[in-house]
Amino acid sequence: MNLKAVIFDVDGTLANTERDGHLPAFNQAFQSANIPWQWSEQLYGELLKVTGGKERMRFFIEQYPDLAGTVTQGMNEARLSQFLLELHQSKTRHYLELMAKGFIPLRTGVKRLINELHDAGVRLTIATTTTNSNITALFKHTIGLDVLDWFEVVAGAEQAPIKKPAPDVYEYVLKQLQLPASACIALEDSTNGLKSAKNANIKTLITTNAYTENENFEQADLVVNHLGEPDKLCQVLSNKFNHITHIDVSELNKLI
Ligand code: XBP
Ligand code: MG
């Protein structure tokens, strides 16, 4: 079976949006709402165990009561859900403003690989847990919106409300593509993403980043520190395929 489609995760895989985008956007939203929460880079690393912005804030309230304080005390479930929804909408507005500044570049090799896959006729798709407007903003302010048009399926929180590590978003993409899992490769950066892809039986390549480099990627088909470029070699972190210098279409085909 030849490689027919590549399914890209967004946050942490295409760009380091967690540390440089989502985290400051959460903190700005808290500030705008006069909520005395301030997440550090280290705390955010712990909160990343949970995917989805609203789910992450709820996890913070439940698991870090000393830091969360009395802000949501006495709220019933309906009030808490509404509070999280509004705070998350504000966070998304701040995130979009940050992206518009264009400070967040794509990770090494991402632009090259997308171009190579497109030229080779491999179908391009996205499977993420983030909000759809965030995906558009990332493309608009990096590689361009015309490139997003090459992506046949763009699946985010709106298409798959049950988030990674559940397989829903990957299963949605496979269904839209009408392809078997065995014809596709997922590109991910985290164990939650890996579990999601593997729960949908999809071979998975991991590019680690500072937040995920110590996670367990035993289930992955290949782990590298980034996609690499012909003149900027990637490091293979799993014990197979040690010869690889950068990830291109032929290396992806070997994983299938
Ligand atoms: C991404 C996420 C998202 C973003 C925030 O995970 O966990 O929650 O941090 O996005 P993955 P929203 O890369 O595995 O898809 O605030 O829009 O939910
Ligand atoms: Mg990710």
PDB file of C-alpha atoms and ligand atoms in Angstrom:
ATOM      1  CA  MET A   1       0.000   0.000   0.000  1.00  0.00           C
ATOM      2  CA  ASN A   2       1.364   3.397  -0.973  1.00  0.00           C
ATOM      3  CA  LEU A   3       0.977   6.456   1.165  1.00  0.00           C
ATOM      4  CA  LYS A   4      -2.252   8.184   0.137  1.00  0.00           C
ATOM      5  CA  ALA A   5      -2.733  10.834   2.811  1.00  0.00           C
ATOM      6  CA  VAL A   6      -0.908  12.602   5.612  1.00  0.00           C
ATOM      7  CA  ILE A   7      -2.890  13.843   8.595  1.00  0.00           C
ATOM      8  CA  PHE A   8      -1.242  16.759  10.384  1.00  0.00           C
ATOM      9  CA  ASP A   9      -1.787  17.729  13.991  1.00  0.00           C
ATOM     10  CA  VAL A  10      -1.533  21.512  14.473  1.00  0.00           C
ATOM     11  CA  ASP A  11      -0.481  22.623  17.980  1.00  0.00           C
ATOM     12  CA  GLY A  12       3.092  21.647  18.729  1.00  0.00           C
ATOM     13  CA  THR A  13       3.487  19.868  15.376  1.00  0.00           C
ATOM     14  CA  LEU A  14       3.137  22.605  12.745  1.00  0.00           C
ATOM     15  CA  ALA A  15       4.338  25.326  15.143  1.00  0.00           C
ATOM     16  CA  ASN A  16       5.129  25.837  18.816  1.00  0.00           C
ATOM     17  CA  THR A  17       1.718  27.367  19.380  1.00  0.00           C
ATOM     18  CA  GLU A  18       1.265  26.035  22.921  1.00  0.00           C
ATOM     19  CA  ARG A  19       4.101  27.936  24.623  1.00  0.00           C
ATOM     20  CA  ASP A  20       4.059  30.985  22.363  1.00  0.00           C
ATOM     21  CA  GLY A  21       0.357  31.273  21.525  1.00  0.00           C
ATOM     22  CA  HIS A  22      -2.153  29.414  23.676  1.00  0.00           C
ATOM     23  CA  LEU A  23      -0.394  29.993  27.023  1.00  0.00           C
ATOM     24  CA  PRO A  24      -0.103  33.808  26.681  1.00  0.00           C
ATOM     25  CA  ALA A  25      -3.648  33.926  25.270  1.00  0.00           C
ATOM     26  CA  PHE A  26      -5.033  32.110  28.333  1.00  0.00           C
ATOM     27  CA  ASN A  27      -3.183  34.521  30.630  1.00  0.00           C
ATOM     28  CA  GLN A  28      -4.428  37.555  28.688  1.00  0.00           C
ATOM     29  CA  ALA A  29      -8.002  36.253  28.883  1.00  0.00           C
ATOM     30  CA  PHE A  30      -7.680  35.831  32.661  1.00  0.00           C
ATOM     31  CA  GLN A  31      -6.349  39.361  32.960  1.00  0.00           C
ATOM     32  CA  SER A  32      -9.091  40.839  30.749  1.00  0.00           C
ATOM     33  CA  ALA A  33     -11.712  39.183  32.962  1.00  0.00           C
ATOM     34  CA  ASN A  34      -9.974  40.356  36.166  1.00  0.00           C
ATOM     35  CA  ILE A  35      -9.406  36.769  37.203  1.00  0.00           C
ATOM     36  CA  PRO A  36      -6.285  36.410  39.376  1.00  0.00           C
ATOM     37  CA  TRP A  37      -4.894  33.377  37.534  1.00  0.00           C
ATOM     38  CA  GLN A  38      -1.480  33.432  35.900  1.00  0.00           C
ATOM     39  CA  TRP A  39      -0.243  30.159  34.397  1.00  0.00           C
ATOM     40  CA  SER A  40       3.528  29.671  34.271  1.00  0.00           C
ATOM     41  CA  GLU A  41       5.277  27.832  31.443  1.00  0.00           C
ATOM     42  CA  GLN A  42       5.897  24.925  33.806  1.00  0.00           C
ATOM     43  CA  LEU A  43       2.322  24.708  35.095  1.00  0.00           C
ATOM     44  CA  TYR A  44       1.067  24.876  31.508  1.00  0.00           C
ATOM     45  CA  GLY A  45       3.220  21.817  30.731  1.00  0.00           C
ATOM     46  CA  GLU A  46       1.267  19.937  33.399  1.00  0.00           C
ATOM     47  CA  LEU A  47      -2.075  21.261  32.156  1.00  0.00           C
ATOM     48  CA  LEU A  48      -1.274  20.015  28.649  1.00  0.00           C
ATOM     49  CA  LYS A  49      -2.157  16.527  29.917  1.00  0.00           C
ATOM     50  CA  VAL A  50      -5.675  17.598  29.017  1.00  0.00           C
ATOM     51  CA  THR A  51      -6.497  18.628  25.444  1.00  0.00           C
ATOM     52  CA  GLY A  52      -8.977  21.379  24.623  1.00  0.00           C
ATOM     53  CA  GLY A  53      -8.930  24.862  26.108  1.00  0.00           C
ATOM     54  CA  LYS A  54     -12.209  24.649  28.023  1.00  0.00           C
ATOM     55  CA  GLU A  55     -11.360  21.162  29.273  1.00  0.00           C
ATOM     56  CA  ARG A  56      -7.894  22.397  30.348  1.00  0.00           C
ATOM     57  CA  MET A  57      -9.350  25.261  32.413  1.00  0.00           C
ATOM     58  CA  ARG A  58     -11.812  22.870  34.070  1.00  0.00           C
ATOM     59  CA  PHE A  59      -8.931  20.490  34.867  1.00  0.00           C
ATOM     60  CA  PHE A  60      -7.030  23.415  36.432  1.00  0.00           C
ATOM     61  CA  ILE A  61      -9.992  24.323  38.646  1.00  0.00           C
ATOM     62  CA  GLU A  62     -10.483  20.710  39.744  1.00  0.00           C
ATOM     63  CA  GLN A  63      -6.851  19.666  40.190  1.00  0.00           C
ATOM     64  CA  TYR A  64      -5.193  22.884  41.405  1.00  0.00           C
ATOM     65  CA  PRO A  65      -7.706  24.261  43.956  1.00  0.00           C
ATOM     66  CA  ASP A  66      -4.992  26.196  45.807  1.00  0.00           C
ATOM     67  CA  LEU A  67      -4.091  28.113  42.626  1.00  0.00           C
ATOM     68  CA  ALA A  68      -7.644  28.386  41.301  1.00  0.00           C
ATOM     69  CA  GLY A  69      -8.836  29.934  44.589  1.00  0.00           C
ATOM     70  CA  THR A  70     -12.420  31.041  45.039  1.00  0.00           C
ATOM     71  CA  VAL A  71     -13.086  32.308  41.485  1.00  0.00           C
ATOM     72  CA  THR A  72     -15.555  29.569  40.581  1.00  0.00           C
ATOM     73  CA  GLN A  73     -16.708  28.662  44.083  1.00  0.00           C
ATOM     74  CA  GLY A  74     -20.457  28.243  44.416  1.00  0.00           C
ATOM     75  CA  MET A  75     -21.050  28.015  40.651  1.00  0.00           C
ATOM     76  CA  ASN A  76     -23.409  25.235  39.605  1.00  0.00           C
ATOM     77  CA  GLU A  77     -22.577  23.175  36.492  1.00  0.00           C
ATOM     78  CA  ALA A  78     -24.550  25.400  34.099  1.00  0.00           C
ATOM     79  CA  ARG A  79     -22.916  28.577  35.422  1.00  0.00           C
ATOM     80  CA  LEU A  80     -19.447  26.994  35.341  1.00  0.00           C
ATOM     81  CA  SER A  81     -19.908  25.818  31.735  1.00  0.00           C
ATOM     82  CA  GLN A  82     -20.999  29.302  30.688  1.00  0.00           C
ATOM     83  CA  PHE A  83     -18.064  30.861  32.563  1.00  0.00           C
ATOM     84  CA  LEU A  84     -15.614  28.517  30.797  1.00  0.00           C
ATOM     85  CA  LEU A  85     -17.243  29.125  27.426  1.00  0.00           C
ATOM     86  CA  GLU A  86     -16.965  32.928  27.711  1.00  0.00           C
ATOM     87  CA  LEU A  87     -13.429  32.783  29.039  1.00  0.00           C
ATOM     88  CA  HIS A  88     -12.487  30.471  26.186  1.00  0.00           C
ATOM     89  CA  GLN A  89     -14.045  32.806  23.604  1.00  0.00           C
ATOM     90  CA  SER A  90     -11.927  35.619  25.026  1.00  0.00           C
ATOM     91  CA  LYS A  91      -8.849  33.376  24.953  1.00  0.00           C
ATOM     92  CA  THR A  92      -9.503  32.618  21.275  1.00  0.00           C
ATOM     93  CA  ARG A  93      -9.754  36.366  20.500  1.00  0.00           C
ATOM     94  CA  HIS A  94      -6.423  36.972  22.242  1.00  0.00           C
ATOM     95  CA  TYR A  95      -4.889  33.994  20.429  1.00  0.00           C
ATOM     96  CA  LEU A  96      -5.999  35.341  17.038  1.00  0.00           C
ATOM     97  CA  GLU A  97      -4.498  38.754  17.882  1.00  0.00           C
ATOM     98  CA  LEU A  98      -1.214  37.101  18.827  1.00  0.00           C
ATOM     99  CA  MET A  99      -1.136  35.073  15.624  1.00  0.00           C
ATOM    100  CA  ALA A 100      -1.808  38.213  13.574  1.00  0.00           C
ATOM    101  CA  LYS A 101       1.470  39.631  14.879  1.00  0.00           C
ATOM    102  CA  GLY A 102       3.188  36.841  12.941  1.00  0.00           C
ATOM    103  CA  PHE A 103       5.674  35.948  15.691  1.00  0.00           C
ATOM    104  CA  ILE A 104       5.039  32.209  15.580  1.00  0.00           C
ATOM    105  CA  PRO A 105       6.898  30.493  12.731  1.00  0.00           C
ATOM    106  CA  LEU A 106       6.271  26.999  11.387  1.00  0.00           C
ATOM    107  CA  ARG A 107       8.607  24.353  12.792  1.00  0.00           C
ATOM    108  CA  THR A 108      11.650  23.161  10.852  1.00  0.00           C
ATOM    109  CA  GLY A 109      10.767  21.235   7.714  1.00  0.00           C
ATOM    110  CA  VAL A 110       7.003  21.758   7.876  1.00  0.00           C
ATOM    111  CA  LYS A 111       6.726  24.071   4.875  1.00  0.00           C
ATOM    112  CA  ARG A 112       9.075  21.911   2.777  1.00  0.00           C
ATOM    113  CA  LEU A 113       7.226  18.681   3.611  1.00  0.00           C
ATOM    114  CA  ILE A 114       3.783  20.155   2.886  1.00  0.00           C
ATOM    115  CA  ASN A 115       5.054  21.357  -0.517  1.00  0.00           C
ATOM    116  CA  GLU A 116       6.667  17.986  -1.306  1.00  0.00           C
ATOM    117  CA  LEU A 117       3.526  16.049  -0.359  1.00  0.00           C
ATOM    118  CA  HIS A 118       1.373  18.362  -2.441  1.00  0.00           C
ATOM    119  CA  ASP A 119       3.710  17.985  -5.458  1.00  0.00           C
ATOM    120  CA  ALA A 120       3.658  14.189  -5.026  1.00  0.00           C
ATOM    121  CA  GLY A 121      -0.151  14.102  -5.012  1.00  0.00           C
ATOM    122  CA  VAL A 122      -0.388  12.853  -1.424  1.00  0.00           C
ATOM    123  CA  ARG A 123      -3.669  14.042   0.076  1.00  0.00           C
ATOM    124  CA  LEU A 124      -3.286  16.571   2.894  1.00  0.00           C
ATOM    125  CA  THR A 125      -5.521  16.805   5.946  1.00  0.00           C
ATOM    126  CA  ILE A 126      -5.608  18.218   9.468  1.00  0.00           C
ATOM    127  CA  ALA A 127      -6.741  16.554  12.708  1.00  0.00           C
ATOM    128  CA  THR A 128      -6.509  18.788  15.762  1.00  0.00           C
ATOM    129  CA  THR A 129      -8.415  19.528  18.934  1.00  0.00           C
ATOM    130  CA  THR A 130      -8.102  23.275  18.586  1.00  0.00           C
ATOM    131  CA  THR A 131     -10.760  25.722  17.433  1.00  0.00           C
ATOM    132  CA  ASN A 132     -11.104  26.032  13.632  1.00  0.00           C
ATOM    133  CA  SER A 133     -10.411  29.791  13.537  1.00  0.00           C
ATOM    134  CA  ASN A 134      -7.020  29.126  15.147  1.00  0.00           C
ATOM    135  CA  ILE A 135      -6.038  26.830  12.264  1.00  0.00           C
ATOM    136  CA  THR A 136      -6.934  29.466   9.679  1.00  0.00           C
ATOM    137  CA  ALA A 137      -4.965  32.100  11.605  1.00  0.00           C
ATOM    138  CA  LEU A 138      -1.839  29.951  11.744  1.00  0.00           C
ATOM    139  CA  PHE A 139      -1.859  29.351   7.987  1.00  0.00           C
ATOM    140  CA  LYS A 140      -2.757  32.949   7.173  1.00  0.00           C
ATOM    141  CA  HIS A 141       0.184  34.306   9.134  1.00  0.00           C
ATOM    142  CA  THR A 142       2.777  31.693   8.116  1.00  0.00           C
ATOM    143  CA  ILE A 143       2.596  29.659   4.912  1.00  0.00           C
ATOM    144  CA  GLY A 144      -0.508  31.365   3.474  1.00  0.00           C
ATOM    145  CA  LEU A 145      -4.226  30.678   3.192  1.00  0.00           C
ATOM    146  CA  ASP A 146      -3.826  29.363  -0.363  1.00  0.00           C
ATOM    147  CA  VAL A 147      -1.858  26.456   1.106  1.00  0.00           C
ATOM    148  CA  LEU A 148      -4.697  25.691   3.532  1.00  0.00           C
ATOM    149  CA  ASP A 149      -6.837  25.167   0.419  1.00  0.00           C
ATOM    150  CA  TRP A 150      -4.639  22.165  -0.422  1.00  0.00           C
ATOM    151  CA  PHE A 151      -5.945  20.486   2.735  1.00  0.00           C
ATOM    152  CA  GLU A 152      -8.882  18.374   1.710  1.00  0.00           C
ATOM    153  CA  VAL A 153     -10.192  17.822   5.242  1.00  0.00           C
ATOM    154  CA  VAL A 154      -9.647  20.245   8.113  1.00  0.00           C
ATOM    155  CA  ALA A 155     -10.986  18.739  11.319  1.00  0.00           C
ATOM    156  CA  GLY A 156     -10.879  20.593  14.626  1.00  0.00           C
ATOM    157  CA  ALA A 157     -12.926  20.987  17.798  1.00  0.00           C
ATOM    158  CA  GLU A 158     -16.089  21.803  15.834  1.00  0.00           C
ATOM    159  CA  GLN A 159     -15.918  18.566  13.802  1.00  0.00           C
ATOM    160  CA  ALA A 160     -14.849  16.314  16.714  1.00  0.00           C
ATOM    161  CA  PRO A 161     -15.982  17.643  20.102  1.00  0.00           C
ATOM    162  CA  ILE A 162     -14.691  14.528  21.897  1.00  0.00           C
ATOM    163  CA  LYS A 163     -11.017  15.359  21.952  1.00  0.00           C
ATOM    164  CA  LYS A 164      -7.717  13.485  21.757  1.00  0.00           C
ATOM    165  CA  PRO A 165      -6.723  10.897  23.026  1.00  0.00           C
ATOM    166  CA  ALA A 166     -10.126   9.744  21.734  1.00  0.00           C
ATOM    167  CA  PRO A 167      -9.836   8.637  18.079  1.00  0.00           C
ATOM    168  CA  ASP A 168     -12.860  10.684  16.943  1.00  0.00           C
ATOM    169  CA  VAL A 169     -10.997  13.396  15.047  1.00  0.00           C
ATOM    170  CA  TYR A 170      -8.871  10.863  13.149  1.00  0.00           C
ATOM    171  CA  GLU A 171     -11.879   8.669  12.436  1.00  0.00           C
ATOM    172  CA  TYR A 172     -13.700  11.736  11.102  1.00  0.00           C
ATOM    173  CA  VAL A 173     -10.798  12.477   8.732  1.00  0.00           C
ATOM    174  CA  LEU A 174     -10.603   8.849   7.502  1.00  0.00           C
ATOM    175  CA  LYS A 175     -14.343   8.854   6.867  1.00  0.00           C
ATOM    176  CA  GLN A 176     -14.162  12.081   4.863  1.00  0.00           C
ATOM    177  CA  LEU A 177     -11.206  10.743   2.857  1.00  0.00           C
ATOM    178  CA  GLN A 178     -12.870   7.333   2.373  1.00  0.00           C
ATOM    179  CA  LEU A 179      -9.461   5.763   2.933  1.00  0.00           C
ATOM    180  CA  PRO A 180      -8.383   2.906   5.197  1.00  0.00           C
ATOM    181  CA  ALA A 181      -6.158   3.833   8.127  1.00  0.00           C
ATOM    182  CA  SER A 182      -3.381   1.752   6.540  1.00  0.00           C
ATOM    183  CA  ALA A 183      -3.027   4.271   3.663  1.00  0.00           C
ATOM    184  CA  CYS A 184      -2.382   7.223   5.988  1.00  0.00           C
ATOM    185  CA  ILE A 185       0.252   8.598   8.319  1.00  0.00           C
ATOM    186  CA  ALA A 186      -0.393  10.939  11.230  1.00  0.00           C
ATOM    187  CA  LEU A 187       2.116  13.600  12.263  1.00  0.00           C
ATOM    188  CA  GLU A 188       1.893  14.384  15.972  1.00  0.00           C
ATOM    189  CA  ASP A 189       3.897  15.875  18.830  1.00  0.00           C
ATOM    190  CA  SER A 190       2.311  14.473  22.008  1.00  0.00           C
ATOM    191  CA  THR A 191       1.201  11.216  23.630  1.00  0.00           C
ATOM    192  CA  ASN A 192      -2.404  12.398  23.590  1.00  0.00           C
ATOM    193  CA  GLY A 193      -2.084  12.876  19.837  1.00  0.00           C
ATOM    194  CA  LEU A 194      -0.267   9.566  19.420  1.00  0.00           C
ATOM    195  CA  LYS A 195      -2.945   7.693  21.369  1.00  0.00           C
ATOM    196  CA  SER A 196      -5.678   9.345  19.320  1.00  0.00           C
ATOM    197  CA  ALA A 197      -4.076   8.330  16.006  1.00  0.00           C
ATOM    198  CA  LYS A 198      -3.235   4.837  17.255  1.00  0.00           C
ATOM    199  CA  ASN A 199      -6.765   4.379  18.604  1.00  0.00           C
ATOM    200  CA  ALA A 200      -7.787   4.921  14.972  1.00  0.00           C
ATOM    201  CA  ASN A 201      -5.065   2.438  13.833  1.00  0.00           C
ATOM    202  CA  ILE A 202      -3.002   5.053  11.996  1.00  0.00           C
ATOM    203  CA  LYS A 203       0.801   4.853  11.720  1.00  0.00           C
ATOM    204  CA  THR A 204       2.280   7.830  13.520  1.00  0.00           C
ATOM    205  CA  LEU A 205       5.417   9.933  13.217  1.00  0.00           C
ATOM    206  CA  ILE A 206       6.236  12.072  16.249  1.00  0.00           C
ATOM    207  CA  THR A 207       8.176  15.317  16.178  1.00  0.00           C
ATOM    208  CA  THR A 208       8.969  16.138  19.794  1.00  0.00           C
ATOM    209  CA  ASN A 209       9.104  19.620  21.280  1.00  0.00           C
ATOM    210  CA  ALA A 210      10.167  21.063  24.629  1.00  0.00           C
ATOM    211  CA  TYR A 211       6.822  20.225  26.233  1.00  0.00           C
ATOM    212  CA  THR A 212       6.624  16.645  24.957  1.00  0.00           C
ATOM    213  CA  GLU A 213      10.242  15.414  24.674  1.00  0.00           C
ATOM    214  CA  ASN A 214       9.995  13.318  27.868  1.00  0.00           C
ATOM    215  CA  GLU A 215       6.650  11.710  27.060  1.00  0.00           C
ATOM    216  CA  ASN A 216       6.312   8.021  26.274  1.00  0.00           C
ATOM    217  CA  PHE A 217       6.319   7.441  22.513  1.00  0.00           C
ATOM    218  CA  GLU A 218       6.865   3.656  22.529  1.00  0.00           C
ATOM    219  CA  GLN A 219       3.791   3.172  20.357  1.00  0.00           C
ATOM    220  CA  ALA A 220       5.066   5.553  17.657  1.00  0.00           C
ATOM    221  CA  ASP A 221       6.372   4.297  14.315  1.00  0.00           C
ATOM    222  CA  LEU A 222       9.119   6.911  14.236  1.00  0.00           C
ATOM    223  CA  VAL A 223      10.213   9.669  16.632  1.00  0.00           C
ATOM    224  CA  VAL A 224      12.366  12.613  15.532  1.00  0.00           C
ATOM    225  CA  ASN A 225      13.150  15.949  17.158  1.00  0.00           C
ATOM    226  CA  HIS A 226      11.867  17.812  14.068  1.00  0.00           C
ATOM    227  CA  LEU A 227      11.199  17.097  10.396  1.00  0.00           C
ATOM    228  CA  GLY A 228      14.620  18.386   9.387  1.00  0.00           C
ATOM    229  CA  GLU A 229      15.861  19.966   6.185  1.00  0.00           C
ATOM    230  CA  PRO A 230      18.503  18.670   3.754  1.00  0.00           C
ATOM    231  CA  ASP A 231      20.925  21.137   5.394  1.00  0.00           C
ATOM    232  CA  LYS A 232      19.517  20.885   8.950  1.00  0.00           C
ATOM    233  CA  LEU A 233      19.505  17.276  10.013  1.00  0.00           C
ATOM    234  CA  CYS A 234      16.872  15.845  12.286  1.00  0.00           C
ATOM    235  CA  GLN A 235      17.756  13.528  15.135  1.00  0.00           C
ATOM    236  CA  VAL A 236      16.072  10.116  15.223  1.00  0.00           C
ATOM    237  CA  LEU A 237      14.964   9.438  18.804  1.00  0.00           C
ATOM    238  CA  SER A 238      13.405   5.986  18.320  1.00  0.00           C
ATOM    239  CA  ASN A 239      15.740   3.089  17.677  1.00  0.00           C
ATOM    240  CA  LYS A 240      14.580   2.305  14.147  1.00  0.00           C
ATOM    241  CA  PHE A 241      15.477   4.167  10.923  1.00  0.00           C
ATOM    242  CA  ASN A 242      18.634   5.743  12.349  1.00  0.00           C
ATOM    243  CA  HIS A 243      19.845   6.626   8.850  1.00  0.00           C
ATOM    244  CA  ILE A 244      17.193   9.338   8.372  1.00  0.00           C
ATOM    245  CA  THR A 245      18.493  12.878   7.888  1.00  0.00           C
ATOM    246  CA  HIS A 246      15.188  14.608   7.180  1.00  0.00           C
ATOM    247  CA  ILE A 247      11.602  13.505   6.661  1.00  0.00           C
ATOM    248  CA  ASP A 248      10.477  13.479   3.040  1.00  0.00           C
ATOM    249  CA  VAL A 249       7.840  11.649   0.999  1.00  0.00           C
ATOM    250  CA  SER A 250      10.012   8.561   0.485  1.00  0.00           C
ATOM    251  CA  GLU A 251      10.749   8.197   4.221  1.00  0.00           C
ATOM    252  CA  LEU A 252       7.040   8.504   5.015  1.00  0.00           C
ATOM    253  CA  ASN A 253       6.286   5.836   2.403  1.00  0.00           C
ATOM    254  CA  LYS A 254       8.651   3.436   4.187  1.00  0.00           C
ATOM    255  CA  LEU A 255       6.524   3.699   7.335  1.00  0.00           C
ATOM    256  CA  ILE A 256       3.398   2.487   5.557  1.00  0.00           C
TER     257      ILE A 256
HETATM  258  C1  XBP B   1      -4.104  20.959  21.121  1.00  0.00           C
HETATM  259  C2  XBP B   1      -4.784  21.360  22.322  1.00  0.00           C
HETATM  260  C3  XBP B   1      -5.628  22.511  22.303  1.00  0.00           C
HETATM  261  C4  XBP B   1      -4.951  23.843  22.345  1.00  0.00           C
HETATM  262  C5  XBP B   1      -5.961  24.906  22.650  1.00  0.00           C
HETATM  263  O1  XBP B   1      -3.865  19.557  21.180  1.00  0.00           O
HETATM  264  O2  XBP B   1      -4.703  20.704  23.337  1.00  0.00           O
HETATM  265  O3  XBP B   1      -6.375  22.441  23.472  1.00  0.00           O
HETATM  266  O4  XBP B   1      -4.000  23.870  23.390  1.00  0.00           O
HETATM  267  O5  XBP B   1      -6.959  24.959  21.729  1.00  0.00           O
HETATM  268  P1  XBP B   1      -3.460  18.762  19.868  1.00  0.00           P
HETATM  269  P2  XBP B   1      -8.402  25.499  22.102  1.00  0.00           P
HETATM  270  O6  XBP B   1      -2.217  19.415  19.335  1.00  0.00           O
HETATM  271  O7  XBP B   1      -3.179  17.362  20.362  1.00  0.00           O
HETATM  272  O8  XBP B   1      -4.614  18.807  18.917  1.00  0.00           O
HETATM  273  O9  XBP B   1      -8.238  26.484  23.225  1.00  0.00           O
HETATM  274  O10 XBP B   1      -8.922  26.127  20.849  1.00  0.00           O
HETATM  275  O11 XBP B   1      -9.210  24.313  22.569  1.00  0.00           O
HETATM  276 MG    MG B   2      -0.260  18.670  19.251  1.00  0.00          MG
END
